């Protein structure tokens, strides 16, 4: 019996819906899809105890990088609908584009994210597991993910519906539990799913609960609510997606018997959790409830603050609920503002970088004293390449146990004069870059040519085409200063018309290029996702980030890059504003004044592209002094900067971030 003990406990704690027995093949012998079952049993028991100060983390999206980090294994063969699709490439080497696409014979990442907010949530729960915190994540099982980006020749992006199969995704299990949400027009039932997020040592987990309305006996309309992330073409869909997360999440916690002390709202999307908890409480009890809620705001962009009219809210929610919303979230215009509501019902709140907190202080002066900041980070174990992990392990005197304490990377500075480290650092980078060249083999990239990448969500304030702003100038730089390889990638939200325009413009400009391909290669990759993100952030020479300050709350892709010694070229915004005193690359462009938010639609393309090109010329010159056709000058300033990047990565990671959440926001130690 003893051998069997975790299995029995697991099945008594977790009501797996396994009518045909296929999950039993992967959950047996105290193993859960290749990982230890014991960690799950411990976490499930702990969440049900009193006085554990458990944290429930609510987020609309999670980017967990499940395709390469702590990948769970299944006895079943990989379902073809869960394989990464074949992606096209659009470049100024059109012959290759016509004949080849990119194949990745790997599983997709759990498709329940759209971009940076989701990756941050995923990196947060992974770090909670590393810290062995009593925590649970709540999110939504998006039946059609976000969307798949297809290029339509040079004419732009055609969003396609994404298909995947949750029933055969390794590690994802449906539960028998059902949650009922009573809304004015109809009742909606939610099925619960679980995915266990393991620590890097596999000895601890954070359960992720995913809500799903795609079940009987829901109406067709209700079944669409958890279909596609961030549908915004219909105001009721948009509202109900948020209601599902808040009401459904609270319902799930109750149904599972979890004892929650702190409700963490990752963005205002989740604020209906408070409305659900406030039901039936007297006024002073509602005031006390605030002590259990904390809130992280992620956007300084006006469109990022969700607003709903009370007319619309009244059509969906019952009077008690709209009364609570009116009490805490009604703004002067008469609408319900979810940002305002979140601030009013939370006992601690934060912006996601110092710059972002300043913007919030201007936008919400009444809350100035309450709004703190915890700068975002990235989960080091997810984003560090194998090459760099191996490199750090070769210097244990400098980086003792850097896996348990990534903050130790700050000590890389002590290796600045170590010729052997400098040489191995360069080799590790070149090995990563060689892998990228192999991945893009048909496009004939060279590991000894200067390579820069811009890859992120396509939105106006991020200025996706800044580097293409003056194609003649760019061509001249490539011909006179040194050859250039540019990689671009990013999706625009399907309802963001301006975003569409940028992608059109990008493709159109690349199409018109007629410069010698050996001098200037521009490669636009379709369907930017986490696996491409991992690939690109770890292997180009320079990571380009050019948002219009102060509209980038934090940004995190540059943090993934510095962890792998990839230099930065960036405007001074988000996290970068906290690192400009460090020599990690080149900073350029407009800087906002400290007391105003400025104008989001004045993109300053002419001035800032001019500064970008000047910075680019300097970077290219230094690069070719460092890498002379494969012969490297180990004493180069370039390598000093790579080392500095690694030092700075000791700060911009989720371990530092979680320490700050513990002290400032959750107040658990
Ligand atoms: C890291 C990441 C992001 C966030 O990057 P930003 O710098 O915040 O734009 C977005 N999408 C993917 C796929 C990522 O991996």
PDB file of C-alpha atoms in Angstrom, residues 17 154 158 168-169 254 269 288 352 380 559 573 612:
ATOM      1  CA  UNK A  17     -12.641  13.467 -15.282  1.00  0.00           C
ATOM      2  CA  UNK A 154       3.148  41.571 -48.838  1.00  0.00           C
ATOM      3  CA  UNK A 158      -4.482  37.745 -41.941  1.00  0.00           C
ATOM      4  CA  UNK A 168      -4.367  15.464 -25.267  1.00  0.00           C
ATOM      5  CA  UNK A 169      -2.097  18.296 -24.115  1.00  0.00           C
ATOM      6  CA  UNK A 254     -14.653  27.723  -3.032  1.00  0.00           C
ATOM      7  CA  UNK A 269      -9.367  42.246 -15.863  1.00  0.00           C
ATOM      8  CA  UNK A 288     -12.384  44.529   5.542  1.00  0.00           C
ATOM      9  CA  UNK A 352       5.564  47.509 -13.027  1.00  0.00           C
ATOM     10  CA  UNK A 380      15.899  32.907 -15.390  1.00  0.00           C
ATOM     11  CA  UNK A 559      15.627  41.121 -19.933  1.00  0.00           C
ATOM     12  CA  UNK A 573      11.363  53.646 -21.097  1.00  0.00           C
ATOM     13  CA  UNK A 612      18.426  55.199 -33.948  1.00  0.00           C
TER      14      UNK A 612
END
